[in-house]
Coordinates of C-alpha atoms in Angstrom, one line a residue:
Chain A
M1 CA 8.3 129.3 47.2
L2 CA 8.5 126.9 50.1
E3 CA 5.4 124.7 50.0
K4 CA 3.1 123.9 52.9
R5 CA 3.6 120.3 53.9
I6 CA 0.9 117.7 54.4
I7 CA 2.0 115.2 56.9
I8 CA 0.2 111.9 57.7
C9 CA 0.4 110.6 61.2
L10 CA 0.4 106.9 61.9
D11 CA 0.0 105.7 65.5
V12 CA 1.7 102.4 65.8
R13 CA 0.9 99.9 68.6
D14 CA 2.7 96.5 68.6
G15 CA 3.5 97.0 64.9
K16 CA 0.0 97.8 63.8
T17 CA -1.5 101.2 62.9
T18 CA -4.2 102.3 65.3
K19 CA -6.3 105.3 65.8
G20 CA -8.3 106.7 68.8
V21 CA -10.3 109.7 69.7
K22 CA -8.7 112.0 72.3
F23 CA -6.1 109.3 72.9
K24 CA -8.8 106.8 73.9
G25 CA -10.6 103.8 72.3
N26 CA -7.9 102.8 69.8
V27 CA -8.8 100.4 67.0
D28 CA -6.3 98.7 64.7
I29 CA -6.6 100.0 61.1
G30 CA -3.8 98.4 59.1
D31 CA -0.2 97.6 58.5
P32 CA 1.9 100.8 58.8
V33 CA 4.4 99.8 56.1
E34 CA 1.6 99.2 53.5
M35 CA -0.2 102.3 54.6
A36 CA 3.0 104.4 54.3
A37 CA 3.6 103.1 50.8
E38 CA 0.1 103.9 49.7
Y39 CA 0.3 107.5 51.1
Y40 CA 3.7 107.9 49.4
T41 CA 2.1 107.0 46.1
Q42 CA -0.7 109.5 46.8
G43 CA 1.9 112.3 47.2
V44 CA 2.1 112.9 50.9
D45 CA 5.1 115.1 51.8
E46 CA 6.1 113.5 55.0
L47 CA 5.1 110.8 57.5
V48 CA 5.2 110.6 61.3
F49 CA 5.1 107.3 63.2
Y50 CA 4.2 107.5 66.9
D51 CA 5.0 104.3 68.7
I52 CA 2.3 103.9 71.3
T53 CA 3.3 100.4 72.2
A54 CA 2.5 99.9 75.9
S55 CA 5.2 97.4 76.8
S56 CA 8.8 98.2 76.5
E57 CA 9.7 94.6 75.5
K58 CA 7.9 95.1 72.2
R59 CA 9.8 98.3 71.2
G60 CA 12.0 96.3 68.9
I61 CA 9.0 95.8 66.6
M62 CA 9.0 99.6 65.9
I63 CA 12.6 99.5 64.7
D64 CA 11.7 96.8 62.2
V65 CA 8.7 98.9 61.0
V66 CA 11.0 101.9 60.5
E67 CA 13.5 99.8 58.5
R68 CA 10.8 98.4 56.2
V69 CA 9.3 101.9 55.7
A70 CA 12.7 103.3 54.8
E71 CA 13.1 100.7 52.1
Q72 CA 9.9 101.7 50.4
I73 CA 9.3 105.4 50.7
F74 CA 11.7 108.1 49.6
I75 CA 10.4 111.1 51.5
P76 CA 11.3 112.3 55.0
F77 CA 9.7 110.6 58.0
C78 CA 9.8 111.1 61.7
V79 CA 9.5 108.7 64.5
G80 CA 8.3 109.5 68.0
G81 CA 7.0 107.8 71.1
G82 CA 9.0 106.5 74.1
I83 CA 12.3 108.1 73.0
A84 CA 14.1 108.9 76.2
T85 CA 17.8 108.7 75.4
T86 CA 20.2 109.7 72.7
A87 CA 20.7 105.9 72.2
D88 CA 17.0 105.6 71.4
M89 CA 17.4 108.5 68.9
R90 CA 20.4 106.9 67.2
A91 CA 18.6 103.5 66.8
V92 CA 15.7 105.2 65.0
L93 CA 18.0 107.3 62.8
L94 CA 20.1 104.3 61.9
A95 CA 16.9 102.4 61.0
G96 CA 16.3 105.1 58.3
A97 CA 14.2 107.9 59.9
E98 CA 15.2 111.6 59.3
K99 CA 13.7 113.0 62.4
I100 CA 13.0 112.0 66.0
S101 CA 10.1 113.5 68.0
V102 CA 10.3 113.9 71.7
N103 CA 7.3 114.8 73.8
S104 CA 6.7 113.7 77.4
Q105 CA 10.3 112.7 77.8
A106 CA 11.5 116.2 76.9
V107 CA 9.3 117.7 79.5
K108 CA 10.8 115.4 82.1
N109 CA 14.3 115.9 80.8
P110 CA 14.7 119.0 78.6
A111 CA 18.4 118.2 78.1
I112 CA 17.5 115.4 75.7
I113 CA 16.7 118.1 73.1
E114 CA 20.1 119.8 73.5
E115 CA 22.0 116.5 73.5
G116 CA 20.1 115.2 70.4
A117 CA 20.6 118.4 68.5
G118 CA 24.3 118.4 69.4
L119 CA 24.8 114.8 68.2
F120 CA 22.5 114.6 65.2
G121 CA 21.8 118.2 64.2
R122 CA 18.8 120.3 65.1
Q123 CA 17.0 119.5 61.9
C124 CA 16.5 116.0 63.4
I125 CA 15.0 117.0 66.6
V126 CA 11.2 117.6 66.6
L127 CA 9.4 118.7 69.8
G128 CA 6.0 117.2 70.0
M129 CA 3.8 119.1 72.3
D130 CA 0.3 118.3 73.5
A131 CA -1.5 121.4 74.6
A132 CA -4.9 122.0 76.3
A133 CA -6.7 125.3 76.5
D134 CA -6.4 126.6 80.1
R135 CA -7.2 130.2 81.0
N136 CA -5.0 129.9 84.1
M137 CA -1.9 129.8 82.0
P138 CA -0.2 133.0 80.7
S139 CA -0.6 132.0 77.0
G140 CA -4.0 130.3 77.6
Y141 CA -2.6 126.9 76.9
R142 CA -1.1 124.3 79.2
V143 CA 1.3 121.5 78.2
V144 CA 0.0 118.0 79.0
I145 CA 2.0 114.8 78.9
N146 CA 1.6 111.0 78.8
G147 CA -0.9 111.1 76.0
G148 CA -3.0 113.9 77.4
R149 CA -3.5 112.3 80.8
T150 CA -1.1 114.3 82.9
P151 CA -1.2 118.1 83.2
T152 CA 2.1 119.9 83.7
E153 CA 3.0 123.3 85.1
L154 CA 4.4 124.4 81.7
D155 CA 2.9 127.1 79.6
A156 CA 2.7 126.0 76.0
L157 CA 4.2 129.2 74.5
E158 CA 7.0 129.3 77.1
W159 CA 7.8 125.7 76.5
A160 CA 7.9 126.2 72.7
L161 CA 10.4 129.1 73.0
R162 CA 12.5 127.2 75.5
A163 CA 12.6 124.1 73.2
E164 CA 13.7 126.2 70.3
K165 CA 16.5 127.7 72.4
L166 CA 17.6 124.2 73.4
G167 CA 17.9 123.1 69.8
A168 CA 14.6 121.8 68.5
G169 CA 14.4 122.2 64.7
E170 CA 10.6 121.9 64.5
I171 CA 7.5 121.9 66.7
V172 CA 4.5 119.7 66.3
L173 CA 1.7 121.3 68.2
N174 CA -1.1 118.9 69.0
S175 CA -4.3 120.2 70.5
I176 CA -5.7 117.8 73.1
D177 CA -9.1 119.5 72.8
A178 CA -9.3 119.0 69.0
D179 CA -7.5 115.6 68.6
G180 CA -9.6 113.0 66.7
T181 CA -12.7 115.2 66.7
Q182 CA -12.4 116.2 63.0
D183 CA -13.9 119.5 63.9
G184 CA -10.9 121.6 62.8
Y185 CA -7.5 122.6 64.1
E186 CA -6.8 124.8 67.2
I187 CA -6.1 127.9 65.1
N188 CA -5.3 130.4 67.9
A189 CA -2.6 128.3 69.6
T190 CA -1.0 127.4 66.3
R191 CA -0.8 131.0 65.1
M192 CA 0.5 132.2 68.5
I193 CA 3.3 129.7 68.6
S194 CA 4.2 129.9 64.9
E195 CA 4.5 133.6 65.1
A196 CA 6.7 133.4 68.2
V197 CA 9.3 130.9 67.1
G198 CA 11.8 131.0 64.2
I199 CA 11.4 127.3 63.4
P200 CA 8.7 125.5 61.5
V201 CA 5.5 124.7 63.3
V202 CA 3.3 121.7 62.4
A203 CA -0.4 121.9 63.3
S204 CA -1.9 118.7 64.7
G205 CA -5.3 117.5 65.9
G206 CA -8.7 118.1 64.6
A207 CA -8.4 117.8 60.8
G208 CA -11.7 116.7 59.3
T209 CA -12.0 118.6 56.0
S210 CA -9.7 120.1 53.4
G211 CA -11.0 123.5 54.5
H212 CA -9.6 122.9 58.0
L213 CA -6.1 122.5 56.5
K214 CA -6.5 125.7 54.5
D215 CA -7.5 127.6 57.7
V216 CA -4.6 126.4 59.8
L217 CA -2.1 126.9 56.9
T218 CA -3.2 130.4 56.2
E219 CA -4.9 132.0 59.3
G220 CA -3.1 129.6 61.7
K221 CA 0.3 130.4 60.1
A222 CA 1.3 126.7 60.3
D223 CA 4.2 125.5 58.1
A224 CA 2.7 122.1 57.8
A225 CA -0.5 120.3 58.7
L226 CA -0.7 116.8 60.2
I227 CA -3.7 114.6 59.3
A228 CA -4.7 111.1 60.3
S229 CA -8.4 110.2 60.6
M230 CA -9.5 112.0 57.5
V231 CA -7.3 109.8 55.3
H232 CA -7.2 106.6 57.3
F233 CA -11.0 106.2 57.2
G234 CA -11.2 106.6 53.5
G235 CA -13.0 109.9 53.2
Y236 CA -10.1 111.8 51.7
T237 CA -7.0 111.3 49.6
V238 CA -3.8 113.3 49.7
G239 CA -4.2 114.2 46.1
G240 CA -7.8 115.5 46.6
I241 CA -6.7 117.6 49.6
K242 CA -3.8 119.1 47.7
E243 CA -6.0 119.8 44.7
Y244 CA -8.3 121.8 46.9
L245 CA -5.5 123.7 48.6
N246 CA -3.9 124.5 45.3
K247 CA -7.2 125.9 44.0
E248 CA -7.4 128.0 47.2
N249 CA -3.9 129.4 46.5
V250 CA -2.2 127.5 49.3
P251 CA 1.2 126.5 47.9
V252 CA 1.5 122.7 48.0
R253 CA 3.6 120.1 46.1
I254 CA 1.5 118.6 43.3
L255 CA 2.9 115.3 41.8
Chain B
M1 CA 30.7 100.8 40.6
I2 CA 29.6 103.9 42.5
G3 CA 31.5 104.9 45.6
I4 CA 29.6 106.6 48.4
V5 CA 31.8 108.6 50.7
D6 CA 31.4 107.9 54.4
Y7 CA 33.0 110.8 56.4
E8 CA 30.9 110.5 59.6
A9 CA 28.6 113.3 58.3
G10 CA 25.1 112.3 59.2
N11 CA 23.1 109.4 58.1
L12 CA 24.1 107.5 54.9
R13 CA 21.1 105.2 55.3
S14 CA 18.8 107.2 53.1
V15 CA 21.2 107.3 50.2
E16 CA 21.9 103.6 50.7
T17 CA 18.2 102.6 50.6
A18 CA 17.6 104.8 47.5
M19 CA 20.6 103.1 45.7
K20 CA 19.4 99.7 46.6
H21 CA 15.9 100.5 45.4
L22 CA 17.3 101.6 42.1
G23 CA 19.3 98.4 41.8
A24 CA 22.6 100.4 41.6
D25 CA 26.0 98.8 41.9
F26 CA 27.6 100.7 44.8
F27 CA 29.8 100.5 47.9
I28 CA 30.2 102.7 50.9
S29 CA 33.7 103.5 52.1
R30 CA 35.9 105.8 54.0
N31 CA 39.1 104.5 52.4
P32 CA 40.6 107.1 50.0
E33 CA 42.3 104.5 47.7
E34 CA 39.2 102.3 47.5
L35 CA 37.0 105.3 46.6
L36 CA 39.4 106.5 43.9
K37 CA 38.9 103.2 42.1
A38 CA 35.1 103.9 41.7
D39 CA 33.6 104.9 38.3
R40 CA 31.4 107.4 40.0
M41 CA 31.2 109.1 43.4
I42 CA 28.4 110.3 45.6
F43 CA 29.4 112.7 48.4
P44 CA 26.4 113.0 50.7
G45 CA 26.2 114.7 54.1
V46 CA 24.1 116.2 56.8
G47 CA 25.7 118.2 59.5
E48 CA 28.1 121.1 60.0
A49 CA 30.7 122.3 57.6
K50 CA 33.7 123.0 59.8
S51 CA 33.7 119.7 61.7
S52 CA 33.1 117.8 58.5
M53 CA 36.1 119.5 56.7
E54 CA 38.2 118.6 59.8
V55 CA 37.2 114.9 59.4
L56 CA 38.0 115.0 55.7
E57 CA 41.4 116.5 56.3
R58 CA 42.2 114.1 59.1
T59 CA 41.3 111.1 57.1
G60 CA 42.9 112.2 53.8
L61 CA 39.5 112.1 52.1
D62 CA 39.8 115.7 51.2
K63 CA 42.6 114.9 48.8
A64 CA 40.8 111.9 47.5
V65 CA 37.6 113.8 46.7
R66 CA 39.6 116.6 45.0
E67 CA 41.6 114.0 43.0
F68 CA 38.3 112.3 42.0
A69 CA 37.0 115.6 40.8
D70 CA 40.1 116.1 38.7
S71 CA 39.8 112.6 37.2
G72 CA 36.9 113.6 35.0
K73 CA 34.6 110.8 36.4
P74 CA 31.0 111.8 37.4
M75 CA 30.6 113.0 40.9
L76 CA 27.5 114.1 42.9
G77 CA 27.5 116.1 46.1
I78 CA 24.3 116.3 48.2
C79 CA 23.3 118.9 50.8
L80 CA 26.3 119.4 53.1
G81 CA 28.3 117.5 50.4
C82 CA 27.2 120.1 47.9
Q83 CA 28.2 123.0 50.2
I84 CA 31.6 121.5 50.8
F85 CA 32.3 121.4 47.0
F86 CA 32.3 125.3 47.0
E87 CA 35.1 127.5 48.0
H88 CA 34.0 128.8 51.4
S89 CA 31.1 128.5 53.9
E90 CA 30.0 131.1 56.3
E91 CA 29.2 128.3 58.7
R92 CA 32.0 128.9 61.3
D93 CA 34.0 130.6 58.5
T94 CA 35.1 127.3 56.8
E95 CA 37.4 126.9 53.8
C96 CA 35.9 124.2 51.7
L97 CA 37.2 122.1 48.8
G98 CA 36.9 124.7 46.1
I99 CA 35.8 122.2 43.4
I100 CA 33.0 124.4 42.2
P101 CA 33.3 128.2 42.2
G102 CA 31.0 129.9 44.7
R103 CA 30.3 130.5 48.3
V104 CA 27.9 129.3 51.0
K105 CA 26.0 131.9 53.0
E106 CA 23.7 132.0 55.9
F107 CA 19.9 132.7 55.7
S108 CA 19.7 135.9 57.6
A109 CA 17.3 136.1 60.5
D110 CA 16.1 139.6 59.4
M111 CA 14.7 138.2 56.2
G112 CA 11.8 137.0 58.5
L113 CA 12.3 133.4 57.4
K114 CA 12.0 130.3 59.4
V115 CA 15.4 128.6 59.5
P116 CA 16.1 125.8 58.7
H117 CA 14.6 126.1 55.2
M118 CA 12.7 122.8 55.7
G119 CA 10.4 121.2 53.2
W120 CA 9.5 121.0 49.6
N121 CA 10.5 123.8 47.2
Q122 CA 10.6 124.2 43.5
V123 CA 13.8 124.1 41.4
R124 CA 14.0 126.1 38.2
H125 CA 16.4 124.2 36.1
E126 CA 15.5 125.1 32.5
G127 CA 17.0 121.7 31.4
R128 CA 20.5 123.1 31.9
H129 CA 22.0 119.8 32.9
P130 CA 21.5 116.1 31.9
V131 CA 20.7 115.2 35.6
F132 CA 17.4 117.1 35.1
E133 CA 16.4 115.2 32.0
G134 CA 12.8 114.1 32.0
I135 CA 12.1 116.2 35.2
K136 CA 9.4 118.9 34.8
E137 CA 10.5 122.5 35.2
E138 CA 9.8 123.8 38.7
S139 CA 9.5 120.3 40.2
S140 CA 9.6 120.3 43.9
F141 CA 12.5 118.7 45.9
Y142 CA 13.0 118.2 49.6
F143 CA 15.3 120.7 51.4
V144 CA 16.6 121.0 54.9
H145 CA 19.4 123.5 55.5
S146 CA 20.3 126.7 57.2
F147 CA 23.1 127.9 54.8
Y148 CA 22.7 128.3 51.0
P149 CA 25.1 128.2 48.1
S150 CA 25.6 131.1 45.8
A151 CA 27.4 130.3 42.6
P152 CA 28.3 132.3 39.6
K153 CA 25.6 132.0 36.8
E154 CA 27.7 129.8 34.6
F155 CA 27.9 127.1 37.3
E156 CA 24.3 127.4 38.4
I157 CA 22.1 124.6 36.9
G158 CA 19.1 125.1 39.3
S159 CA 17.8 127.9 41.4
T160 CA 15.2 128.2 44.2
E161 CA 13.4 131.0 46.0
Y162 CA 13.4 131.2 49.8
G163 CA 13.3 134.9 50.7
I164 CA 16.0 135.3 48.1
G165 CA 16.9 133.3 45.1
F166 CA 19.8 130.9 45.7
T167 CA 21.7 128.2 43.8
S168 CA 20.0 124.9 44.5
A169 CA 22.0 122.9 42.0
A170 CA 25.4 123.6 40.5
S171 CA 27.8 121.9 38.1
K172 CA 31.3 122.2 36.8
D173 CA 32.6 119.8 34.2
N174 CA 32.2 116.2 35.7
V175 CA 30.9 117.5 39.1
V176 CA 27.3 118.1 40.0
A177 CA 25.9 119.2 43.3
T178 CA 22.4 119.6 44.8
Q179 CA 21.5 121.5 47.9
F180 CA 18.3 119.5 48.1
H181 CA 18.0 115.8 49.0
P182 CA 17.2 113.8 45.8
E183 CA 17.1 110.6 47.9
K184 CA 14.2 112.1 49.9
S185 CA 12.4 113.9 47.0
G186 CA 10.1 111.1 46.0
E187 CA 10.0 109.8 42.4
V188 CA 11.4 113.0 41.0
G189 CA 14.5 112.7 43.2
L190 CA 15.0 109.0 42.3
K191 CA 14.8 110.1 38.6
L192 CA 17.6 112.6 39.2
I193 CA 19.8 110.0 40.9
T194 CA 19.1 107.6 37.9
N195 CA 20.1 110.4 35.5
F196 CA 23.3 110.8 37.5
I197 CA 24.0 107.1 37.3
N198 CA 23.5 107.2 33.5
W199 CA 25.2 110.5 32.9
K200 CA 27.8 110.2 30.2
I201 CA 30.3 113.0 30.1

């Protein structure tokens, strides 16, 4: 049986891992390469690195991080943040990543999904989508961009379906309302989108306990769950979370 | 010396970093003559069957890979490389190399499955092949694919369930093929690659 994936997200700014709450108040928490190696040892299934470097002249630092990660961990990993062209995608793939995540840039220029899928295969192209509850939208969720700061006119469900049609191979659905709160995932939106599309959906934002992961992987119909704070700040280990999920009959990879 | 075939099919980087990590003696090449001199061959690949077969035919690598298979030297196909070893793929109705008996089929949408089959899934191998030596039964490996191999039982050395049971590893004589990515399957995957490197026929 295909197992549910546990994915750890590392926000990287100027080559350092950082973490904020609702995209604000970031603090540096360590070296991304060392952290990746530690989570690999713990049995994480996949990693995502989001480059939140503010200045474009420091983007080269991220490629260096990706190369060093690729030398040490032998599981898939995805890189996102500031990827606007197929040349950006190629650079990240050549540095050793399996997948590229596009978010705000795909909203501004949806053709990037199609071009990337055509050049590198749809399994490489992940749509990252930040959604906020909004009762004025048909699905009840609005797509927001630029790290949650800018609302768009896109409905989250419509955008997910369109991205799938354009060639996205996976969707990471991040709830702006839940991000960094550790109060649990946005179950409704995750289930709605996961049931509507034929590609895997990764739930993101709000994980605080192993029970939250169980809820979103069962009730929320997510194919994978993304976590950050709960492991970065020492409360949980990947092994411990998986042991719990295994006991609760959620299929996960046990080392 | 292990020759890794570069036929423009996806990213060789992950195989390369795994080989470096294992301290293996290898080279990457698209030159048929150079590759035929290798002691072992790895035939990786991510991408689409038809265009990859076209590249192989255009560059003469198709003949080199077949000749290598006939030479009796150990050979490993990964993912698309695995699929291309079979006789035929439903992906754009492609005639493949026919090194291992079997066909490659499409995961059907009416099975209610998410496609691609992406993530970790268990491989039942029952110790049928030396490349699985020291690897626990039903260990999980990393998969990402939309088409799956179906080989006759005598050539199947590993099977996996995703809606249906399919051939996730196959072998004929000196040739072994895995639908999953051992280079992305953590320590278990590295063990399989090590076993391939040490495989004595």
